[in-house]
Coordinates of C-alpha atoms in Angstrom, one line a residue:
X1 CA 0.0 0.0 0.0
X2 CA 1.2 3.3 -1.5
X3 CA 2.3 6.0 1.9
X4 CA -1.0 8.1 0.4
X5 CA -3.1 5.4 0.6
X6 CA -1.9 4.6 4.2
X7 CA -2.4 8.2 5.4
X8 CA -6.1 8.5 3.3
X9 CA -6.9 5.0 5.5
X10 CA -5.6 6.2 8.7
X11 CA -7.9 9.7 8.2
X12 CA -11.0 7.7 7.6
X13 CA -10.5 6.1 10.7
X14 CA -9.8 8.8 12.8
X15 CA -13.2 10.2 11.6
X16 CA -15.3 7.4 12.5
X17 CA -13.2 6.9 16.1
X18 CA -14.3 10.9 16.3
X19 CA -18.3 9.9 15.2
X20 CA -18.2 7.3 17.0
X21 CA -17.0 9.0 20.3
X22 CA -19.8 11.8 19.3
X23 CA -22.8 9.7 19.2
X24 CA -21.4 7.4 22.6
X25 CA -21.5 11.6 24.3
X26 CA -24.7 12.6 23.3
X27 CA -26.3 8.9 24.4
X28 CA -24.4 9.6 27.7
X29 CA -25.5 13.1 27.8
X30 CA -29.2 12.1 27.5
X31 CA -28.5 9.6 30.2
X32 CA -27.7 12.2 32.1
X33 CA -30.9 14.0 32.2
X34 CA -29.4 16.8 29.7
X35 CA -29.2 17.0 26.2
X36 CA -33.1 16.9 24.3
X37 CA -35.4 18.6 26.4
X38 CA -38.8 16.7 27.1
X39 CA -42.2 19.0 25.9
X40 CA -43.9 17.7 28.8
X41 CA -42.0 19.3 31.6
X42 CA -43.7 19.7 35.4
X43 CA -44.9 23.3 34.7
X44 CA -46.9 22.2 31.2
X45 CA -48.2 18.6 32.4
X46 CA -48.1 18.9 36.4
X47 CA -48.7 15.7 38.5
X48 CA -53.0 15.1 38.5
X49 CA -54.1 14.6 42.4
X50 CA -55.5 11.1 42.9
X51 CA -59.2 11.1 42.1
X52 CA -61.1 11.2 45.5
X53 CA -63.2 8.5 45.0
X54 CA -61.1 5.9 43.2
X55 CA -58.4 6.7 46.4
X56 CA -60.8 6.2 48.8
X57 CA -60.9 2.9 47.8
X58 CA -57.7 2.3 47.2
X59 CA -57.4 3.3 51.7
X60 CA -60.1 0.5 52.1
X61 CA -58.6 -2.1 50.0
X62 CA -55.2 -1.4 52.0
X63 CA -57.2 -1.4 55.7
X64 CA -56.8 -4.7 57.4
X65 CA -59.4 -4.0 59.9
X66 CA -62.4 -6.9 60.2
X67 CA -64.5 -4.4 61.1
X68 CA -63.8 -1.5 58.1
X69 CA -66.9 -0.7 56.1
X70 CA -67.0 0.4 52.7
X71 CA -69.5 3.1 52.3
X72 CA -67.9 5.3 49.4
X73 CA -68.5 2.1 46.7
X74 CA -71.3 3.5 44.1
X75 CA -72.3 -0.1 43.6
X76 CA -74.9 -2.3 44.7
X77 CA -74.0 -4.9 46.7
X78 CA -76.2 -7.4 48.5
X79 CA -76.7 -8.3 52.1
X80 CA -73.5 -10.4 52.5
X81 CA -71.7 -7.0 50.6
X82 CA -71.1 -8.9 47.7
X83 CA -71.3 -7.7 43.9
X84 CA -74.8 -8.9 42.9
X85 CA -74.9 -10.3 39.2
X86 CA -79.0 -10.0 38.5
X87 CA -80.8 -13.1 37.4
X88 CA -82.2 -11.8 34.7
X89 CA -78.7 -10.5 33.5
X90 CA -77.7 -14.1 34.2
X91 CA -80.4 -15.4 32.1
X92 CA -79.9 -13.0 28.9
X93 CA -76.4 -14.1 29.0
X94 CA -77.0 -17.8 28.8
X95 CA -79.4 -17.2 25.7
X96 CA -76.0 -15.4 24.8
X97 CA -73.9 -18.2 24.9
X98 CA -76.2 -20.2 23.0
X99 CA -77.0 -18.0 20.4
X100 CA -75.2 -20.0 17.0
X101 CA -75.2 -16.5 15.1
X102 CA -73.7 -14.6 18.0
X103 CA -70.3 -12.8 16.7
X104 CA -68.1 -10.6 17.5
X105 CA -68.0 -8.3 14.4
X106 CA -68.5 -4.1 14.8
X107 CA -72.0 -2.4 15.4
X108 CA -72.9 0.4 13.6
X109 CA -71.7 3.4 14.7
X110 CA -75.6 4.2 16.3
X111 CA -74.9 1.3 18.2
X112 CA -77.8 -1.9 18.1
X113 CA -80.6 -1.0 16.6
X114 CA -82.8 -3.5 18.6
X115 CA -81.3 -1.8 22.1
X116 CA -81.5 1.7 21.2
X117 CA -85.1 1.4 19.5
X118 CA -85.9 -0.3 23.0
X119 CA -84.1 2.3 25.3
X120 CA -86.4 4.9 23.9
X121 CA -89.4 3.2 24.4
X122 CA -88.3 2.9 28.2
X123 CA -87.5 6.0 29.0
X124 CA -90.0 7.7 27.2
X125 CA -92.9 4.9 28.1
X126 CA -94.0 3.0 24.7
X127 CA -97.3 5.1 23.8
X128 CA -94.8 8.3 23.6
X129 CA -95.9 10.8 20.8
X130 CA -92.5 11.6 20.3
X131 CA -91.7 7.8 19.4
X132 CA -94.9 8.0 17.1
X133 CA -94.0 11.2 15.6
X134 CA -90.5 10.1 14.9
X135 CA -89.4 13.5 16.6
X136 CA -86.1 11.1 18.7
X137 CA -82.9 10.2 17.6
X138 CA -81.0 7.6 19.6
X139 CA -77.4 7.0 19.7
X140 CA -75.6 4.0 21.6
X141 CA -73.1 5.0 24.2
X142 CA -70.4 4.0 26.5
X143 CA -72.8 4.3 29.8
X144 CA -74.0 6.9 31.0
X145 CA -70.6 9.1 31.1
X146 CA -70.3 8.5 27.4
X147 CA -73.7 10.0 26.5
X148 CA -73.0 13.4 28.5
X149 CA -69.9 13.3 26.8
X150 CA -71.8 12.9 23.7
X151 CA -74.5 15.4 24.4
X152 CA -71.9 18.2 25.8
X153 CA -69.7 17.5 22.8
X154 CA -73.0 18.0 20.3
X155 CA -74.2 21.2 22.3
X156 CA -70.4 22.8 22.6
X157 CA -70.2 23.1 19.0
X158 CA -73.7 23.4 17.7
X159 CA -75.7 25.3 20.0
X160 CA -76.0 28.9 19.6
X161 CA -78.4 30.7 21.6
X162 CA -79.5 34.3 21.0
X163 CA -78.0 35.4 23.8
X164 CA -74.0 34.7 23.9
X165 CA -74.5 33.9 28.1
X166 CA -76.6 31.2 27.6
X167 CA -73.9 29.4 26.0
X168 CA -73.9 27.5 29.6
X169 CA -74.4 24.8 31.6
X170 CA -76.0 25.4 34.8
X171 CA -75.4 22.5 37.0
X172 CA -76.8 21.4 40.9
X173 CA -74.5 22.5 44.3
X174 CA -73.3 19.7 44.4
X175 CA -73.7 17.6 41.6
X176 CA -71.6 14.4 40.4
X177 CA -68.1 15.6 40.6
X178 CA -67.5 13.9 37.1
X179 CA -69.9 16.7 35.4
X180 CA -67.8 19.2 36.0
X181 CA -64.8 17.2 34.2
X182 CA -67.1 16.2 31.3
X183 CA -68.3 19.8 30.5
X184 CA -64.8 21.9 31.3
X185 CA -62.7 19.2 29.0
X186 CA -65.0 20.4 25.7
X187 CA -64.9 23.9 26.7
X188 CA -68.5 24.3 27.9
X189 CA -69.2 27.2 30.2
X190 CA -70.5 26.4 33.8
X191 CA -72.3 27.6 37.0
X192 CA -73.9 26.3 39.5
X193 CA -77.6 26.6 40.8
X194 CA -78.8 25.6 44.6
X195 CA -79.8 22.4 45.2
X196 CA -79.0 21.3 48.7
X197 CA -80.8 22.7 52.1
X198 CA -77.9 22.0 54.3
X199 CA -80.2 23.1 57.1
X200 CA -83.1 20.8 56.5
X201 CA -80.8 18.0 54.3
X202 CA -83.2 18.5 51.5
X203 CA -84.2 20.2 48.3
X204 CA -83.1 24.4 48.2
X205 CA -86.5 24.2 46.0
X206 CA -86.7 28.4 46.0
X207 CA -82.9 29.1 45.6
X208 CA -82.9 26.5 42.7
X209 CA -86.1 28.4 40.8
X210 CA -84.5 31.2 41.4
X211 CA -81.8 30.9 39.7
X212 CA -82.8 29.1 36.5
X213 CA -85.6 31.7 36.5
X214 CA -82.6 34.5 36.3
X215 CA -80.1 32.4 33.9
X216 CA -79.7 33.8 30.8
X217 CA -82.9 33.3 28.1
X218 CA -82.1 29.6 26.3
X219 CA -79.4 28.5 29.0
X220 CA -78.9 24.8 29.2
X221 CA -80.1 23.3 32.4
X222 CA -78.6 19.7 33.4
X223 CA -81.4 17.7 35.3
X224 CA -80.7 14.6 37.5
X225 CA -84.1 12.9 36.4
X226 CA -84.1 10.5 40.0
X227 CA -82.1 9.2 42.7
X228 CA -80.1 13.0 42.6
X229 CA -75.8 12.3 42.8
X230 CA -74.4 12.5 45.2
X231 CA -77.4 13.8 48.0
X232 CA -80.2 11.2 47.4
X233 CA -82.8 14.4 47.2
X234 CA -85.7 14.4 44.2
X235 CA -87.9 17.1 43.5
X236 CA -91.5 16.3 44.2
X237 CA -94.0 15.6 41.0
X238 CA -95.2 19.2 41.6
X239 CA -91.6 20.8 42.1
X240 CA -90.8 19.4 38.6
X241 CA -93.8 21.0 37.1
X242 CA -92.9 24.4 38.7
X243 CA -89.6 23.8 37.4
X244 CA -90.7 22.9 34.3
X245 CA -92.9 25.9 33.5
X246 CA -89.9 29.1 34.8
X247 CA -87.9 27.2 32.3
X248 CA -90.2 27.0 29.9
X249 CA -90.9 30.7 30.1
X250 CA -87.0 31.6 30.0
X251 CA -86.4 29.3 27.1
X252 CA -84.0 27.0 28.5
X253 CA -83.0 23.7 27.2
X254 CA -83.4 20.5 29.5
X255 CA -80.3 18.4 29.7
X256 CA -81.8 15.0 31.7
X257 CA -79.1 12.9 33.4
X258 CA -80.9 9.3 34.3
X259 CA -78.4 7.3 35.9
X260 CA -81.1 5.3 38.3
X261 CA -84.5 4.2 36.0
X262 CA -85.9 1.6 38.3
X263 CA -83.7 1.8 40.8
X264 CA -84.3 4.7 42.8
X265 CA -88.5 4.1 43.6
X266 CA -88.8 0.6 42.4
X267 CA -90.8 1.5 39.5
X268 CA -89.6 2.7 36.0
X269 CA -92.6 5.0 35.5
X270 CA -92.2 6.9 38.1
X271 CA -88.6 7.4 37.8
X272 CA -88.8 8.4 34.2
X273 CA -91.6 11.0 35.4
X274 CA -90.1 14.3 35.1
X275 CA -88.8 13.6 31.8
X276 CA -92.1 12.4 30.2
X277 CA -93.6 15.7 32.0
X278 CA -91.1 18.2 30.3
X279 CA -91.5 16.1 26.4
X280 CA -95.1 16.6 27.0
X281 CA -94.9 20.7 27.8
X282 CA -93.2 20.5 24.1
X283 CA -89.5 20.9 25.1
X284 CA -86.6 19.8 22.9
X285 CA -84.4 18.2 25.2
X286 CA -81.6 15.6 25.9
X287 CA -81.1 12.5 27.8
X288 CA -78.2 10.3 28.6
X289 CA -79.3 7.2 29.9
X290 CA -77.3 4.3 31.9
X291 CA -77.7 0.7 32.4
X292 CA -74.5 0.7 35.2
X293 CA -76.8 0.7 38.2
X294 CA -80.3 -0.5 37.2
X295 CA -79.3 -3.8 35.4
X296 CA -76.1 -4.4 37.0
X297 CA -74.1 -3.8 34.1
X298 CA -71.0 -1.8 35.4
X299 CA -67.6 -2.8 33.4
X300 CA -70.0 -3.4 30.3
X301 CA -70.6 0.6 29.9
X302 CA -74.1 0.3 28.2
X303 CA -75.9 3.4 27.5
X304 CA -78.3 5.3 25.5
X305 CA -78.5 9.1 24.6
X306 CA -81.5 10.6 23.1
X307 CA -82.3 13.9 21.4
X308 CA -86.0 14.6 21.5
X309 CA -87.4 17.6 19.1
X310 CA -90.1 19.8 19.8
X311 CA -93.4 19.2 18.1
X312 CA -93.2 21.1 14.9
X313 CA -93.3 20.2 10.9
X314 CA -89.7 20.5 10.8
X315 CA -89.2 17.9 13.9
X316 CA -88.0 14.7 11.0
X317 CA -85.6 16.9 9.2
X318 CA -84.1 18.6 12.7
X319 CA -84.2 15.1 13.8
X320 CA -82.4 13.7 10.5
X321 CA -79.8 16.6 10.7
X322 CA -78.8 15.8 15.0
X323 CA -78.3 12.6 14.2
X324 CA -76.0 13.0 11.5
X325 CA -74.2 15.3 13.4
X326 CA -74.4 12.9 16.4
X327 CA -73.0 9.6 14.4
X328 CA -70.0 11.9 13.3
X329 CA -69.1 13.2 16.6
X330 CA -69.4 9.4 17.9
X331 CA -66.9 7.9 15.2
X332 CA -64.4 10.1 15.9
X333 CA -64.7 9.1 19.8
X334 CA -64.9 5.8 19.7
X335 CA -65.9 4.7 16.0
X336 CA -68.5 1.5 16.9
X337 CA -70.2 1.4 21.0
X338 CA -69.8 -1.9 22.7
X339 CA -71.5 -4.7 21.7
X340 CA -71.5 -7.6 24.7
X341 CA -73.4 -5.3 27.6
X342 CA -76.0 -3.8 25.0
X343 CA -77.2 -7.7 23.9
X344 CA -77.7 -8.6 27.2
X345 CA -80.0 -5.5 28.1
X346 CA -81.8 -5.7 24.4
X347 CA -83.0 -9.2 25.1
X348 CA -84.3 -8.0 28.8
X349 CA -85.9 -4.7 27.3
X350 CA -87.6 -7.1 23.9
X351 CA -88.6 -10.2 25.9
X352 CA -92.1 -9.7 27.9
X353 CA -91.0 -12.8 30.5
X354 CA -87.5 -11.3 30.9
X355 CA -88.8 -7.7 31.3
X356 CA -90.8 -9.0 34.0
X357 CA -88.4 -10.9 35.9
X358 CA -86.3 -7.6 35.9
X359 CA -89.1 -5.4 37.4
X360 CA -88.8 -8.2 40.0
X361 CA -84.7 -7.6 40.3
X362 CA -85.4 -4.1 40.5
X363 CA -87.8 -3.9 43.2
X364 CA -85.2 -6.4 44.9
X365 CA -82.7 -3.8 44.8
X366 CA -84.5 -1.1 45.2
X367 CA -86.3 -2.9 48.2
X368 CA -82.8 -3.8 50.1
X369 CA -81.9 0.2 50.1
X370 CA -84.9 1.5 51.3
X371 CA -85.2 -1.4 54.5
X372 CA -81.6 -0.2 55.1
X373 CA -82.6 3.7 54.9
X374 CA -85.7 2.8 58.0
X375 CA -83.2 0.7 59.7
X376 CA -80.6 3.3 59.9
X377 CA -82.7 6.1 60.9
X378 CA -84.8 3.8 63.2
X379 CA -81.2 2.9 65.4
X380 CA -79.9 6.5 65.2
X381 CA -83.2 7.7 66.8
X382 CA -83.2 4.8 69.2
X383 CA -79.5 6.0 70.2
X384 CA -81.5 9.3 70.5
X385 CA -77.8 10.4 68.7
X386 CA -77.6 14.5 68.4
X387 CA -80.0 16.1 65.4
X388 CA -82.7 14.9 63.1
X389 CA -82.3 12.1 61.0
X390 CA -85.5 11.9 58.9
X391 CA -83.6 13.1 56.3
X392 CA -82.1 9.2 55.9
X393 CA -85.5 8.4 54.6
X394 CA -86.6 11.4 53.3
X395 CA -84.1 10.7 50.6
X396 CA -83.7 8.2 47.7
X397 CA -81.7 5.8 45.8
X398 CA -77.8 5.0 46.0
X399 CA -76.8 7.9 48.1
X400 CA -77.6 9.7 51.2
X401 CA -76.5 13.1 52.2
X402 CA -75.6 12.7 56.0
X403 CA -75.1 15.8 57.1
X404 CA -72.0 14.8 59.0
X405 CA -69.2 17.3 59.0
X406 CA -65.7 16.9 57.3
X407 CA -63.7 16.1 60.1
X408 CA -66.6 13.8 61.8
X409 CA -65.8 11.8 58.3
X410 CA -62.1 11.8 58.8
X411 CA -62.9 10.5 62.8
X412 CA -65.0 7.7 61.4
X413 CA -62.1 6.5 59.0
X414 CA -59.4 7.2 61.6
X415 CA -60.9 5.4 64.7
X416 CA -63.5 3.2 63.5
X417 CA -62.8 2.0 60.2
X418 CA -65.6 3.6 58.4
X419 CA -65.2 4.9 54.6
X420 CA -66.9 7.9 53.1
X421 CA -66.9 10.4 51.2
X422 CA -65.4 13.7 53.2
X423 CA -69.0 15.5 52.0
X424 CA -71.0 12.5 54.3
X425 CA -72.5 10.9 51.5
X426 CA -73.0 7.6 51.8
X427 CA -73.3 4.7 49.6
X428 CA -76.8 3.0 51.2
X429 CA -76.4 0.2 49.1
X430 CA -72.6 -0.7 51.6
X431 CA -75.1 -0.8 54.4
X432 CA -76.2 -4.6 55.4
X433 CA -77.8 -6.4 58.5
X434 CA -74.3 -7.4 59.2
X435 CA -72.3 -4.1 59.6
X436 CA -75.4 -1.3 60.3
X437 CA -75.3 -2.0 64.1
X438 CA -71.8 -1.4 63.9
X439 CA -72.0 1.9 61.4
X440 CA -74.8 3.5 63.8
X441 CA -72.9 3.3 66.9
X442 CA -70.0 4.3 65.5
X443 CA -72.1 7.9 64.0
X444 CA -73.7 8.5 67.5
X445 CA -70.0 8.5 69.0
X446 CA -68.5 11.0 66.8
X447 CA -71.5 12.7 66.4
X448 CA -71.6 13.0 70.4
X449 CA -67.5 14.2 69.9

């Protein structure tokens, strides 16, 4: 080899040493927390706190305690405090597992026609003139949290009110802390109206009329239809109608949240009530319906949400033109709804015998709360324990507002095991003949302090 060739040789080395050692810094570099700089620093993406709820049970999952009680689940559970599969739910499933034709392929993006045609006609009762006048559109959706999604999703970019203001959501004090996470993440403007009388643990009836009757004209008014999250507190049949008519008069539009059909009162009639009260005044409304609590259906995230027109000529073709809208907004979510939980609750819904049997579970369910609501109040008043405590049955459904203070909460867990919510509510349905004896005594001793 020629000297030039040597020294042309020894060069190209020498670069790729040089490259070499170049690449080997910058990997060290990056090793060493410098170098490329992340976009997701602490100041842009700061660390989320823990979601109250879901770390409330993650504290009662860690307590070792025989005695703990678990009172922040939002869950039914039976006597024994057990997950309670219905057996209706049981039933529809093994008609499932026999069915030869059963696959797995995608729904439509409405979801199953069969459920959704069926989810109407319970909660707007079968006989609805809106049904016969074809003046609903009905979208599948995952639960009951999908469909406000959904709704606030359709409503953020599509409703336009006369007046700019009304471009809100006016929301219950308190209301499921999940609504105000739903509504803020799609950049829908919110306030709050009173709900709960923390001096008579009931309905603020005047402070809510109030101020729906001063919102803005055309303001959007969220509704819990039943079994009101997180205090347990309804509006009587001729609160609703009073409601009904100021907003009515103010031109607001009704969005119905109906999380407990069936399983607040026992009855699905009467739970679907003050919906079927404000389609028949003539409002165009939503509704985002949940099969979670009433059929048992938790991790299957079945649900329904409905768009119902006013009466009017143009009611098809506003009708047509929402759910257009509607089936676009859902494929860019989540494409195609969830197939397995919606079979189970169309054969229930389309089946006379099954329908039946699950009146039956409901009324089960239903029937277990309510005992546990008189036995409660009934050994709290026997304990002659400090205040009044007919609020315990005054109330409804899943929850109950207790009226105990923060820090007699944080006794409870502390000293005796017991977990709740640091607002007092309580889940009734984490209540049993085994542990209420237990609970009750443990709420006079704090409450005595």
């Amino acid at each position: 080899m020629s000297a030039a060739n040597i020294t042309k040789t020894a060069i190209s080395k020498q670069q790729a040493n040089n490259r070499l050692g170049q690449v080997q810094g910058h990997m060290g570099s990056m090793g060493n927390g410098e170098g490329i700089k992340t976009a997701f620093s602490a100041d842009v993406v700061p660390q989320a706190p823990e979601d109250p709820l879901f770390g409330l049970m993650a504290a009662y999952r860690k307590d070792s305690d025989p005695k703990k009680v678990d009172l922040g689940i939002g869950a039914y559970r039976d006597d024994n405090a057990k997950p309670w599969v219905l057996p209706v739910v049981k039933e529809a499933e093994e008609l499932l597992r026999k069915d030869p034709d059963l696959n797995h392929e995608y729904l439509p993006i409405a979801g199953l026609a069969d459920f959704t045609s069926a989810s109407q006609k319970l909660i707007l009762g079968k006989s609805s003139p809106a049904i016969a006048e074809k003046r609903v559109t009905s979208i599948q959706s995952v639960s009951g949290t999908g469909a406000l999604h959904l709704g606030a999703l359709f409503l953020a970019r599509f409703y336009n009110p006369s007046t700019p203001d009304a471009k809100t959501i006016y929301v219950s004090t308190p209301t499921w802390a999940n609504h105000n996470q739903l509504f803020s993440n799609v950049k829908l403007p919110m306030k709050g109206y009173p709900y709960f009388s923390k001096e008579t643990k009931g309905l603020d009836f005047e402070g809510m009329v109030s101020t729906i009757e001063s919102a803005p004209e055309g303001a959007i008014i969220l509704l819990h239809a039943c079994a009101h999250n997180p205090t347990g507190v309804d509006a009587t049949q001729d609160q609703w109608k009073k409601i009904a008519q100021v907003m009515k008069q103010k031109r607001h539009f009704p969005f119905f949240d109906c999380a407990y059909q069936g399983f607040a009162s026992g009855s699905l009639e009467t739970d679907a009530w003050a919906i079927n009260h404000f389609v028949e005044q003539g409002f165009e409304l939503m509704i985002a319906q949940s099969y979670a609590k009433n059929f048992g259906l938790y991790g299957e995230r079945a649900g329904c949400f409905h768009f119902v027109a006013a009466p009017s000529e143009n009611a098809a073709d506003e009708v047509s033109r929402v759910g257009s809208q509607l089936a676009i907004l859902q494929r860019s979510e989540i494409s195609n709804p969830p197939a397995y939980g919606a079979r189970v609750a169309s054969l229930v819904l389309n089946d006379e015998k099954l329908f039946a049997q699950w009146e039956e579970d409901l009324r089960t369910m239903s029937g277990r709360i309510k005992e546990m609501r008189k036995q409660l109040r009934s050994k709290l008043e026997q304990k002659k324990t400090p205040g009044t405590w007919n609020h315990i049955t005054d109330q409804i459904g899943m929850f109950s507002f207790t009226g105990l203070t923060e820090q007699q909460v944080q006794t409870l867990r502390e000293q005796y095991h017991v977990y709740m919510t640091k607002n007092g509510r309580i889940s009734m349905a984490g209540l049993n003949t085994h542990n209420i004896d237990y609970f009750a005594e443990s709420v006079d001793k704090v409450v005595r302090g």
